[in-house]
């Protein structure tokens, strides 16, 4: 009977020890879960910030390229207008003057 009581006491001691281990593991797991959440949220925040920065940079680059393109289009439009005026004037001169004399002209001043 004494031996059984001793074994029961030892088993209760082991059970108590296992319960302490279980609680410690559970607490550690909870802390690790919280740490993971904090690190995960920090990483998501950093990625979101980087995304916004890249989005802004790309938007600025797009704006600059569109402005440059617009300037080129305006310049091309002006050149086309000038070419049309020169072509019209040349055609007009061609019709007004002697065609043989017109063909002798070598240099036009623009």
Short mmCIF file of C-alpha atoms in Angstrom, two decimals:
data_model
loop_
_atom_site.label_atom_id
_atom_site.label_comp_id
_atom_site.label_asym_id
_atom_site.label_seq_id
_atom_site.Cartn_x
_atom_site.Cartn_y
_atom_site.Cartn_z
CA UNK A 1 0.00 0.00 0.00
CA UNK A 2 2.87 2.35 0.87
CA UNK A 3 4.55 1.50 -2.38
CA UNK A 4 1.37 2.28 -4.31
CA UNK A 5 0.95 5.55 -2.47
CA UNK A 6 4.56 6.38 -3.28
CA UNK A 7 4.02 5.56 -6.96
CA UNK A 8 0.82 7.63 -6.99
CA UNK A 9 2.72 10.56 -5.46
CA UNK A 10 5.47 10.17 -8.07
CA UNK A 11 2.86 9.98 -10.86
CA UNK A 12 1.14 13.09 -9.50
CA UNK A 13 4.55 14.80 -9.39
CA UNK A 14 5.24 13.80 -13.02
CA UNK A 15 1.74 14.92 -14.03
CA UNK A 16 2.31 18.24 -12.29
CA UNK A 17 5.66 18.61 -14.02
CA UNK A 18 4.11 17.77 -17.41
CA UNK A 19 1.36 20.31 -16.78
CA UNK A 20 4.01 22.98 -16.06
CA UNK A 21 5.80 22.03 -19.29
CA UNK A 22 2.53 22.21 -21.22
CA UNK A 23 1.75 25.68 -19.80
CA UNK A 24 5.27 26.91 -20.60
CA UNK A 25 5.03 25.60 -24.15
CA UNK A 26 1.60 27.18 -24.55
CA UNK A 27 2.89 30.54 -23.24
CA UNK A 28 5.93 30.37 -25.54
CA UNK A 29 3.71 29.54 -28.48
CA UNK A 30 1.48 32.54 -27.67
CA UNK A 31 4.48 34.86 -27.47
CA UNK A 32 5.91 33.50 -30.71
CA UNK A 33 2.54 33.95 -32.39
CA UNK A 34 2.42 37.59 -31.23
CA UNK A 35 6.00 38.19 -32.38
CA UNK A 36 5.20 36.66 -35.74
CA UNK A 37 2.13 38.91 -36.09
CA UNK A 38 4.19 41.99 -35.24
CA UNK A 39 6.91 41.06 -37.75
CA UNK A 40 4.32 40.16 -40.36
CA UNK A 41 2.49 43.47 -39.90
CA UNK A 42 5.79 45.37 -40.07
CA UNK A 43 6.73 43.56 -43.28
CA UNK A 44 3.33 44.26 -44.84
CA UNK A 45 3.62 47.91 -43.86
CA UNK A 46 7.11 48.20 -45.38
CA UNK A 47 5.94 46.50 -48.58
CA UNK A 48 2.92 48.80 -48.81
CA UNK A 49 5.17 51.83 -48.32
CA UNK A 50 7.60 50.61 -51.00
CA UNK A 51 4.66 49.96 -53.33
CA UNK A 52 3.37 53.51 -52.82
CA UNK A 53 6.86 54.95 -53.41
CA UNK A 54 7.25 52.93 -56.61
CA UNK A 55 3.77 53.93 -57.73
CA UNK A 56 4.63 57.61 -57.16
CA UNK A 57 7.94 57.28 -58.99
CA UNK A 58 6.29 55.57 -61.95
CA UNK A 59 3.56 58.20 -62.00
CA UNK A 60 6.16 60.97 -62.06
CA UNK A 61 8.11 59.22 -64.81
CA UNK A 62 4.91 58.79 -66.81
CA UNK A 63 4.05 62.47 -66.36
CA UNK A 64 7.51 63.56 -67.53
CA UNK A 65 7.36 61.29 -70.58
CA UNK A 66 3.89 62.53 -71.47
CA UNK A 67 5.06 66.14 -71.19
CA UNK A 68 8.07 65.41 -73.43
CA UNK A 69 5.82 63.64 -75.92
CA UNK A 70 3.39 66.55 -75.91
CA UNK A 71 6.26 68.99 -76.58
CA UNK A 72 7.43 66.80 -79.47
CA UNK A 73 3.91 66.67 -80.88
CA UNK A 74 3.56 70.47 -80.69
CA UNK A 75 6.95 70.90 -82.34
CA UNK A 76 6.06 68.39 -85.06
CA UNK A 77 2.76 70.17 -85.61
CA UNK A 78 4.57 73.49 -86.06
CA UNK A 79 7.02 71.90 -88.50
CA UNK A 80 4.13 70.37 -90.45
CA UNK A 81 2.44 73.76 -90.65
CA UNK A 82 5.67 75.34 -91.88
CA UNK A 83 6.12 72.57 -94.47
CA UNK A 84 2.54 73.02 -95.66
CA UNK A 85 3.03 76.78 -95.97
CA UNK A 86 6.28 76.26 -97.92
CA UNK A 87 4.66 73.67 -100.16
CA UNK A 88 1.68 75.96 -100.82
CA UNK A 89 3.95 78.93 -101.51
CA UNK A 90 6.17 76.82 -103.78
CA UNK A 91 3.15 75.58 -105.69
CA UNK A 92 1.83 79.14 -105.98
CA UNK A 93 5.18 80.42 -107.26
CA UNK A 94 5.38 77.51 -109.64
CA UNK A 95 1.99 78.40 -111.13
CA UNK A 96 2.70 82.16 -111.26
CA UNK A 97 6.19 82.10 -112.79
CA UNK A 98 7.72 80.66 -115.85
CA UNK A 99 8.15 76.96 -115.15
CA UNK A 100 11.59 76.85 -116.78
CA UNK A 101 12.73 79.80 -114.68
CA UNK A 102 11.28 78.21 -111.57
CA UNK A 103 13.32 75.04 -112.08
CA UNK A 104 16.55 77.07 -112.15
CA UNK A 105 16.13 78.23 -108.55
CA UNK A 106 18.55 76.23 -106.43
CA UNK A 107 18.30 77.64 -102.96
CA UNK A 108 15.29 78.56 -100.83
CA UNK A 109 15.83 80.60 -97.69
CA UNK A 110 13.61 79.43 -94.87
#
